[in-house]
Structures are given as C-alpha cells and as structure tokens.
Tab-separated table of C-alpha atoms in Angstrom:
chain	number	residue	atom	x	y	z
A	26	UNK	CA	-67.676	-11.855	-96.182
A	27	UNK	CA	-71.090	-11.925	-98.062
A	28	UNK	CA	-70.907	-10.404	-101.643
A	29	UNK	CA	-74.243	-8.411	-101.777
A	30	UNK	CA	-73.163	-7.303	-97.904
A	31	UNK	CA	-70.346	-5.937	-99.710
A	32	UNK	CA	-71.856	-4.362	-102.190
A	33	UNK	CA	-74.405	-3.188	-100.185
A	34	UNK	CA	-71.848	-1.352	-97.548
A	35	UNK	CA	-70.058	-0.275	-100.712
A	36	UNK	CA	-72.754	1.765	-102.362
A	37	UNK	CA	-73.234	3.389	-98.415
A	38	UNK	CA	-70.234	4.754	-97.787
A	39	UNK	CA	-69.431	6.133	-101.048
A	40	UNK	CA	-72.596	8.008	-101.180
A	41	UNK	CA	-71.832	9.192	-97.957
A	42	UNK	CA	-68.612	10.605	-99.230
A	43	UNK	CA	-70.407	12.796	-101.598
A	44	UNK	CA	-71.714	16.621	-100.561
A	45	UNK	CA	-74.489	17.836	-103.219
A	46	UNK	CA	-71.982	20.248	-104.157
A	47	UNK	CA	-69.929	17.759	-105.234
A	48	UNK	CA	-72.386	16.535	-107.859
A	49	UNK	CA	-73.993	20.193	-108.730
A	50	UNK	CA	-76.975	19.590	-106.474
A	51	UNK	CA	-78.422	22.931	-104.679
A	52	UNK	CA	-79.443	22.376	-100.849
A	53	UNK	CA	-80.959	26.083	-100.502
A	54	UNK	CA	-79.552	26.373	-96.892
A	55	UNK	CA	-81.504	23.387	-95.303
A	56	UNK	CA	-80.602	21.578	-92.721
A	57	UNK	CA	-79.620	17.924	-93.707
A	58	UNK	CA	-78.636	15.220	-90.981
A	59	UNK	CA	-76.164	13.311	-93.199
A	60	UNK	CA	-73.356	14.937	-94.259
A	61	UNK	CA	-73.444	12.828	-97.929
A	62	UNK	CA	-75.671	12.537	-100.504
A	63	UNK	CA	-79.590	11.141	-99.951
A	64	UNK	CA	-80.488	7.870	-101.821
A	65	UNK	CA	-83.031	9.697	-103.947
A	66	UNK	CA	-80.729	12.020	-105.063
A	67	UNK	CA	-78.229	9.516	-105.696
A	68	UNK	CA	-81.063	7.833	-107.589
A	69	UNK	CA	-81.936	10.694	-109.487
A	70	UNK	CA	-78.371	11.311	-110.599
A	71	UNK	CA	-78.316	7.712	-111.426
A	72	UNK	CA	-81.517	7.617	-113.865
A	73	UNK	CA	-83.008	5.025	-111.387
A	74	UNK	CA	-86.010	4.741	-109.171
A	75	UNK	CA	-84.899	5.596	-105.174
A	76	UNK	CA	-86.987	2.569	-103.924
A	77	UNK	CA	-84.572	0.525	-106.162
A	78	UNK	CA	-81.698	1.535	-105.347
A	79	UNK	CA	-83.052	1.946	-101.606
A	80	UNK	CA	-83.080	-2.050	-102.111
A	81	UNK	CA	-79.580	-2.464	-103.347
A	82	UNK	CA	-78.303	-0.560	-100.880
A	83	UNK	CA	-79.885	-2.346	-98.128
A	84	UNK	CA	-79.458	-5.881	-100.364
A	85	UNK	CA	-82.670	-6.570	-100.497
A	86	UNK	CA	-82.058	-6.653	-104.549
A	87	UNK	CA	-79.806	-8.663	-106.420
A	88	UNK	CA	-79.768	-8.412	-110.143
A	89	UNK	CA	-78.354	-5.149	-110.925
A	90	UNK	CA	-77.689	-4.835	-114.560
A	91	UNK	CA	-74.621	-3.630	-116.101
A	92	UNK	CA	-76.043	-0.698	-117.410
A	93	UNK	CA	-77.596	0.376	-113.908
A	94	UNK	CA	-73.862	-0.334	-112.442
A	95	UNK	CA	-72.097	2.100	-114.776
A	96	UNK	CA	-74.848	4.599	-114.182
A	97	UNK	CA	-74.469	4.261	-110.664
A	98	UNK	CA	-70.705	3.893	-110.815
A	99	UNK	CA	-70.848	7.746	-112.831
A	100	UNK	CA	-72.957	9.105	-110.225
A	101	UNK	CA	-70.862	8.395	-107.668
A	102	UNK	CA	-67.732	9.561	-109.115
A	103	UNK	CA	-66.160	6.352	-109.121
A	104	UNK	CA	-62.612	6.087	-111.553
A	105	UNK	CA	-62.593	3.006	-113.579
A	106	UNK	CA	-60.817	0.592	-111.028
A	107	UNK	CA	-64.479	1.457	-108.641
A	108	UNK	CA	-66.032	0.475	-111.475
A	109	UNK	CA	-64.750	-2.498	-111.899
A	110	UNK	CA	-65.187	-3.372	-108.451
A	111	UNK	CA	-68.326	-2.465	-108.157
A	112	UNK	CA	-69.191	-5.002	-111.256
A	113	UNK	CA	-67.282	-7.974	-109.062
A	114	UNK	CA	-69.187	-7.312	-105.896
A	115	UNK	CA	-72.799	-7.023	-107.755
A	116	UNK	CA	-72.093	-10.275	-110.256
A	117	UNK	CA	-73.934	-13.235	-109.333
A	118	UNK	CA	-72.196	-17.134	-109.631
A	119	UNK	CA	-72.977	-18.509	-112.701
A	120	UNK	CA	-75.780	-21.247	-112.949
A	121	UNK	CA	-77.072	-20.757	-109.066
A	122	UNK	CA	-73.704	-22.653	-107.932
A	123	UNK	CA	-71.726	-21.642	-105.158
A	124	UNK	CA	-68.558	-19.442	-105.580
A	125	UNK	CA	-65.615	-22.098	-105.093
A	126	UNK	CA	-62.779	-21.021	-102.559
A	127	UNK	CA	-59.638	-20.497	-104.243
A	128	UNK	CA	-56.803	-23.224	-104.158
A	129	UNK	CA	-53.637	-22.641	-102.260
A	130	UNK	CA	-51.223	-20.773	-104.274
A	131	UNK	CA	-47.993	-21.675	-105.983
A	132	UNK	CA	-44.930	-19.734	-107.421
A	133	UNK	CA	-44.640	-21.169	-111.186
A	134	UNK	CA	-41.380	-22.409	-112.771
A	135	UNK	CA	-41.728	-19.290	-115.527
A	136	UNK	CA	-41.740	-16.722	-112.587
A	137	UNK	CA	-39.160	-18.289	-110.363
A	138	UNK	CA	-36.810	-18.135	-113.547
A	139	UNK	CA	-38.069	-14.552	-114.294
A	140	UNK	CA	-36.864	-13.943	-110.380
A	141	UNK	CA	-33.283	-15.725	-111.130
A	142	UNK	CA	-33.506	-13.706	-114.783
A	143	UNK	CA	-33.667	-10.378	-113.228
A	144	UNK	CA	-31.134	-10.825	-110.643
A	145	UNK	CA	-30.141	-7.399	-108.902
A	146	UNK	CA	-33.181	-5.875	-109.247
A	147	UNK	CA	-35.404	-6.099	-105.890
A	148	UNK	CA	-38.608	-7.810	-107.163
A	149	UNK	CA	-41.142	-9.802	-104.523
A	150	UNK	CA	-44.163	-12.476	-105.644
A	151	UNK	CA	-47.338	-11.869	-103.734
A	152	UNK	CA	-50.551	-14.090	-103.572
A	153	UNK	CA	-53.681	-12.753	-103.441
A	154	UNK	CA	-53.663	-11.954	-100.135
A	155	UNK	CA	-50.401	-10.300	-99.639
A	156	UNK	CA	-48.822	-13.496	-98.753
A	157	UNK	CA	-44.862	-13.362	-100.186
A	158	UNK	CA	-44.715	-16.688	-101.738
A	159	UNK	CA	-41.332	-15.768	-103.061
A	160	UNK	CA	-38.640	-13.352	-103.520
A	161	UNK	CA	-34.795	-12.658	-104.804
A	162	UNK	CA	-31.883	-11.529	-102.972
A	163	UNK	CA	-32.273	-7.883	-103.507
A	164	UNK	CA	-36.228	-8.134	-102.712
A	165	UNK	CA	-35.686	-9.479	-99.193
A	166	UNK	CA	-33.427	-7.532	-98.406
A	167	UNK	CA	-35.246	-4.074	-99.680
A	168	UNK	CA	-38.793	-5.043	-98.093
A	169	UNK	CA	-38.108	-6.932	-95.226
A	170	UNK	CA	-34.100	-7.522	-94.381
A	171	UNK	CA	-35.246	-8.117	-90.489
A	172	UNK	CA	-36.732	-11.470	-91.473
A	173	UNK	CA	-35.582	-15.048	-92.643
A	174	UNK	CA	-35.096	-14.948	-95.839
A	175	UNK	CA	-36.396	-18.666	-96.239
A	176	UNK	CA	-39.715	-17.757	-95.149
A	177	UNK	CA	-41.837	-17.480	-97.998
A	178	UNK	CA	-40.721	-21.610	-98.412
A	179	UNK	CA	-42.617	-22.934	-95.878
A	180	UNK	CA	-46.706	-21.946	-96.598
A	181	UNK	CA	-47.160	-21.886	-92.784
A	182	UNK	CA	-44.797	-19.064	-92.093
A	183	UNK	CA	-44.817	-16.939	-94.813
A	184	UNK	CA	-44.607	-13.129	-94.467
A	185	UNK	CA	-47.748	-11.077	-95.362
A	186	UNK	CA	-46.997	-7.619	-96.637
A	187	UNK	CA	-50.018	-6.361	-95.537
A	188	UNK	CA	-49.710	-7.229	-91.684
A	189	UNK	CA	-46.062	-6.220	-92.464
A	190	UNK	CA	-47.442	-2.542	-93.022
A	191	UNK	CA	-49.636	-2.375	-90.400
A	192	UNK	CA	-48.245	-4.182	-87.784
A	193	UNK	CA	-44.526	-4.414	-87.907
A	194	UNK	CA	-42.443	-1.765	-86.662
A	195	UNK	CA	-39.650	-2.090	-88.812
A	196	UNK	CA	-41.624	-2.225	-92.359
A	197	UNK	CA	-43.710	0.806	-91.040
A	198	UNK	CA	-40.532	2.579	-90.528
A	199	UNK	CA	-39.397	1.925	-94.012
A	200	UNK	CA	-41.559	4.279	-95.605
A	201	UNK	CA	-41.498	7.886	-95.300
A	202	UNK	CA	-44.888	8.332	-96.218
A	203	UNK	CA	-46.282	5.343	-94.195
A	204	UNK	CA	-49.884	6.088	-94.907
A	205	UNK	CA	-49.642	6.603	-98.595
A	206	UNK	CA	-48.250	2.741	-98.717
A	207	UNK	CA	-50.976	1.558	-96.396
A	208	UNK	CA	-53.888	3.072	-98.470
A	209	UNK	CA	-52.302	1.642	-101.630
A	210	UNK	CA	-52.237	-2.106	-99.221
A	211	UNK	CA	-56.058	-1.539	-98.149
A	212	UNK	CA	-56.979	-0.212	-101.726
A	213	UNK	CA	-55.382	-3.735	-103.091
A	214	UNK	CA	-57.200	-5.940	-100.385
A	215	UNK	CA	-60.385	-4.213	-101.354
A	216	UNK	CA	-59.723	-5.404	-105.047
A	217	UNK	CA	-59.248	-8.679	-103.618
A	218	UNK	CA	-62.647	-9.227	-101.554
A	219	UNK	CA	-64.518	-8.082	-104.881
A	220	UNK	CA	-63.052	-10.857	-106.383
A	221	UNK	CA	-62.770	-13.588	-103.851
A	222	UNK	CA	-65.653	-12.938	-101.339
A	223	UNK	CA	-65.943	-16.502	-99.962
A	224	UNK	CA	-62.329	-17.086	-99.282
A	225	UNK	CA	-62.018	-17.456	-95.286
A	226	UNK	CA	-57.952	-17.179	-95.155
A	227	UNK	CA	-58.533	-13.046	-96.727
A	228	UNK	CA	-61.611	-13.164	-94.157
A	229	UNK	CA	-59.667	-13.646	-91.225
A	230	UNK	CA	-56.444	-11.393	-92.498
A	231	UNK	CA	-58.977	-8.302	-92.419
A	232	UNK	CA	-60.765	-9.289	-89.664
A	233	UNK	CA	-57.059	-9.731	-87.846
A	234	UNK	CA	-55.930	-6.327	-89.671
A	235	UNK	CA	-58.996	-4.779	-88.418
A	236	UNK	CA	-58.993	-6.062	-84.651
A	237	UNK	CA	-55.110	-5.017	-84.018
A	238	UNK	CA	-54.602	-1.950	-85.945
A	239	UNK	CA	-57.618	1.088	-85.654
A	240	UNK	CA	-55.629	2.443	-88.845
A	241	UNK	CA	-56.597	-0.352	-91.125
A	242	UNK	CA	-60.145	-0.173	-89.860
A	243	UNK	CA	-60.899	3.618	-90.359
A	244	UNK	CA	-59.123	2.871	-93.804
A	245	UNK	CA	-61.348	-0.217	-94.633
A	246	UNK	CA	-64.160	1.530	-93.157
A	247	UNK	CA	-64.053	3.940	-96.024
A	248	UNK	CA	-64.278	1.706	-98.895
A	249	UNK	CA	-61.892	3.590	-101.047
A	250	UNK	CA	-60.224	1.373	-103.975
A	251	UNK	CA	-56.529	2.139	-105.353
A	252	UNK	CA	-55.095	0.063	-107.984
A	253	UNK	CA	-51.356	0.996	-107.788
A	254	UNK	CA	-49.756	-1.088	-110.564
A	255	UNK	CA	-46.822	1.895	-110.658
A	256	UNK	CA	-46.477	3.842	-107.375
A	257	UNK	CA	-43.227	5.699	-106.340
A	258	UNK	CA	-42.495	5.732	-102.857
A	259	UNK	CA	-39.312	7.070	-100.263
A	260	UNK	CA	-37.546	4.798	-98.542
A	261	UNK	CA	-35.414	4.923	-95.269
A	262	UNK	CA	-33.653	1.807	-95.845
A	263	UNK	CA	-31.266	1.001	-92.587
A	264	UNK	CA	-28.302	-0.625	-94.453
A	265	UNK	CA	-28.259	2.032	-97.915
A	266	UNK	CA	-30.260	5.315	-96.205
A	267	UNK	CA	-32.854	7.523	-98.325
A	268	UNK	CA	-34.113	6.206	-102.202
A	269	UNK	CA	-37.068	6.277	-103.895
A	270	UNK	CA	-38.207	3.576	-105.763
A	271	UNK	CA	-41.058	3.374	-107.960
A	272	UNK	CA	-43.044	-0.112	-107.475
A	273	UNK	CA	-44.519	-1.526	-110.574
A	274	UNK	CA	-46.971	-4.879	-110.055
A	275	UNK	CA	-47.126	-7.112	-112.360
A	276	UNK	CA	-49.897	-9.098	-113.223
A	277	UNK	CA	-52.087	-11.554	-115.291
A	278	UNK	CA	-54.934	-9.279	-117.374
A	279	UNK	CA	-57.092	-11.668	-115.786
A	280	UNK	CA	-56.146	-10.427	-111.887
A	281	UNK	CA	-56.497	-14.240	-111.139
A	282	UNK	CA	-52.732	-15.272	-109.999
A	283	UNK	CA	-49.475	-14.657	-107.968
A	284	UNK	CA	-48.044	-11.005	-108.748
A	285	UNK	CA	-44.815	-10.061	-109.425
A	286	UNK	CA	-43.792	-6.696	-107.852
A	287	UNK	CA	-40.692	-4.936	-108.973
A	288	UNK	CA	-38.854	-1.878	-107.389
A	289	UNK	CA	-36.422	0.254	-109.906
A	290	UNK	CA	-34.937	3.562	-109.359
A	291	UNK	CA	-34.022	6.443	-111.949
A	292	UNK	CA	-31.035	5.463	-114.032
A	293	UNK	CA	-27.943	7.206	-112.918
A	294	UNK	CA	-29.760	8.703	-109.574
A	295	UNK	CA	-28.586	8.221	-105.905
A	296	UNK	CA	-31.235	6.099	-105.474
A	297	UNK	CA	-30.064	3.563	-108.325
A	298	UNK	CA	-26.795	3.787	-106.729
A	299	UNK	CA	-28.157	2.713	-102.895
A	300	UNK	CA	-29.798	-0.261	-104.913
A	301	UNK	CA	-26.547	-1.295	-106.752
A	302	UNK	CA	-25.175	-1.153	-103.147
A	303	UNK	CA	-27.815	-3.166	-101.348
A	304	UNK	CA	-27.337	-5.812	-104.403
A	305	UNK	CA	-23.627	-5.865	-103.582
A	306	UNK	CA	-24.621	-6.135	-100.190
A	307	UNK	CA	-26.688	-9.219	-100.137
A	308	UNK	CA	-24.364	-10.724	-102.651
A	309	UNK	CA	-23.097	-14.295	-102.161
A	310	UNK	CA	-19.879	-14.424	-100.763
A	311	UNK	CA	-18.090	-16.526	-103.300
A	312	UNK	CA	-18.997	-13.942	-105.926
A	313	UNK	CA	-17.678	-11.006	-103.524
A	314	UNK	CA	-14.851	-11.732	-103.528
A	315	UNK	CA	-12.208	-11.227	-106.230
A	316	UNK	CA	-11.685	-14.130	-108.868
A	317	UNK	CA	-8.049	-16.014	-109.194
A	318	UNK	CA	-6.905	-15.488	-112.720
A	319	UNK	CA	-6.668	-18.895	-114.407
A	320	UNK	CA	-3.572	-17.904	-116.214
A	321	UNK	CA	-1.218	-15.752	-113.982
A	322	UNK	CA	0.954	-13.385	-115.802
A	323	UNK	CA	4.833	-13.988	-115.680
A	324	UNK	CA	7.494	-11.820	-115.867
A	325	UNK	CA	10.320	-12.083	-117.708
C-alpha cells in the first residue's frame, strides 16, 4: 500500500459519491458521463485551483497543506473521523526517512489485569489489524465459542475478527445485521491503512479479504470510514438466543496500541440476563459448583 496511492484513490471515490445536488450545484439538464462530482467543481467548492487538485488526485502532488485538507475535507462532506484520515494519508514522514513497520504486538500486564478485573463481562483485545491477542472467558465465548479458546496465545494462530466476519460462517451468523458489523470492520481497517501504510501483514489481510470475499471488496472499494467506538448490535448467540449488546472500543487517544473492546447490555434487560447466563456458562467448574460449608451446622 503506497500512502499518496491512497490518498489519491481516496479523494476519487469520494468525489464520485457526490451528485451536484448534493453540494447545491445546478447542472441545467446536461448530460454528464460521471455520475459524481467533476474535479473543477470539487475544486471550486474547495477554494483551490482544479489543475491542483487534478494533481493530488492523480498523486502527482505531495504537499497538501492542512488548510487545503480541511477545505477539501468540507467540500466533500467528510465527518470528522474522514478528516482525520484524510490528514494521515496526505502527511509526509518526518525528515525524508522512511515510515518504520510497526513491531509485533503485545497484550500489557495493565490490560491483562483489566481483563481478570472485569471478569463476567465479555471484553476482547484486538491489534491493529483485527488480530485477538487476548480475551476473557465471557469474550470467547460471546464472539467466537466455535474456536480454541487458547488461540490468541500462540502469535501464529491467532483469530482475526475481521476474516472472522467475512469469512467464517459461524461469526457471520452471529449477527443479525451482518452487514452493519462488516462496514463498521472495513470502516476500522480503513483507519488502520491511514495510519500504517507500509505495514505488509495489514497488506496482505486486505489483499486476502479482498481476493476471497467480493463483499469486502465492493465495501473497500468505496472508501467509506466508520469509527465505531460505541455500536449496538443483535445477536443470535447459539448457547443464550437473541441480545443486543452495545460494543464500546477502547483505546489509547493516540490510536497507536492494542484495543480493548467491551460488550454490555441494558441493566435489568433480557439481554443482560442471556449474558449473566453465558458467564455462568463458561464458568470454571470448581466455582459451579456449590461450596462445602467450613463449619456444618449441628443439631441438637
């Protein structure tokens, strides 16, 4: 993945998701042969030249300020997490020196005891690229029961949420409104090429993603961005039936490390009660079953 590719296909297909009458333009009738927006109106909106923005569209041009981002980033109708990600893929590396690939990625001590802390609540830690580098009881067994729950251990086997979603039968079937989940899973990897353009593990997940599942690639096609940090969705869970959960991700301010994702339900609903069920499910056996008082009572 190049970075000015990227922004270059970027700046493409959202103009091409714009109609004039989207932005106020009149068209008086004529005949246009692209559905979306021209450059030079996209230019004009945008309080630039068209032969420069022809250029960073076709990445020919390199140095787009910030002030030329956030104009385009208006014109184009783009919410604030666009904007942002428009900023990662036009920034240059610092001092002419290549973009280093990022390190392999470990669970700290602080989040495996924040796991162990909030025991009975389903929570998962993904890496970057959707890898699960760790998760409790309740999380394995709410996201992905079907698999061995020592797999995020061994860095060669772990399970990736996103091929989960688009590729395995049994995660797809977990959600009742499968495509809602996978636009919020291609919005996230979109996030995650702005940042981390040169990394050729994410590379090869989206080329994979894009070679075995035509969903992913009409949805990457599009270059929409969704930054769900809070998303409710329906589950169809085999072992506890219907809930909805709301999924909140947690993350560094910087966007830079594992995150933690947590699922809760509505106190005192039917869903909070199929997730107090699951947790009793999953629980060790010693603690099922019924503790031996210390001090048995006599009778006199």
């Amino acid at each position: 993945m190049k970075k000015h590719g990227q922004l270059a296909d970027f700046l493409q297909a959202r103009r091409g998701q714009l109609r004039p009458e989207d932005v106020g333009l009149r068209t008086y009738g004529e005949r246009r042969r692209v559905p979306g927006l021209r450059r030079e109106e996209l230019a004009m909106l945008a309080g630039i030249s068209a032969p420069y923005y022809t250029r960073l569209e076709q990445g020919q041009s390199h140095n787009a300020s910030p002030q030329v981002l956030d104009a385009l980033a208006g014109a184009l109708r783009l919410d604030e997490s666009e904007r942002v990600h428009l900023h990662a893929l036009a920034r240059a590396p610092g001092g002419g020196r290549p973009v280093g690939r990022p390190g392999p990625e470990r669970v700290s001590e602080a989040t495996r005891a924040l796991l162990a802390a909030i025991d009975g609540t389903p929570a998962i830690v993904l890496g970057r690229r959707s890898d699960v580098l760790a998760w409790n009881r309740q999380g394995h067994a709410l996201f992905a029961g079907h698999l061995d729950p020592g797999g995020p251990d061994d860095p060669g086997q772990r399970p990736n949420m996103a091929r989960l979603v688009f590729l395995d039968a049994h995660t797809r079937d977990l959600y009742t409104d499968w495509t809602a989940k996978a636009a919020a899973v291609v919005g996230s990897l979109r996030l995650t090429a702005g940042r981390y353009p040169d990394d050729p593990q994410l590379a090869g997940l989206i080329g994979e993603l894009t070679m075995r599942s035509p969903e992913f690639a009409t949805m990457w096609a599009d270059h929409r961005i969704l930054a769900c940090d809070t998303a409710g969705y329906e589950m169809r869970h085999p072992l506890v039936g219907t809930l909805t959960v709301t999924q909140q991700t947690l993350q560094s301010p910087q966007g830079d490390g594992p995150a933690l994702v947590v699922a809760t339900a509505a106190p005192g609903s039917p869903s909070a009660t199929a997730l107090t069920l699951l947790a009793h499910a999953v629980a060790p056996q010693e603690a099922a079953r019924p503790r031996l008082d210390a001090h048995p009572r006599t009778t006199g």
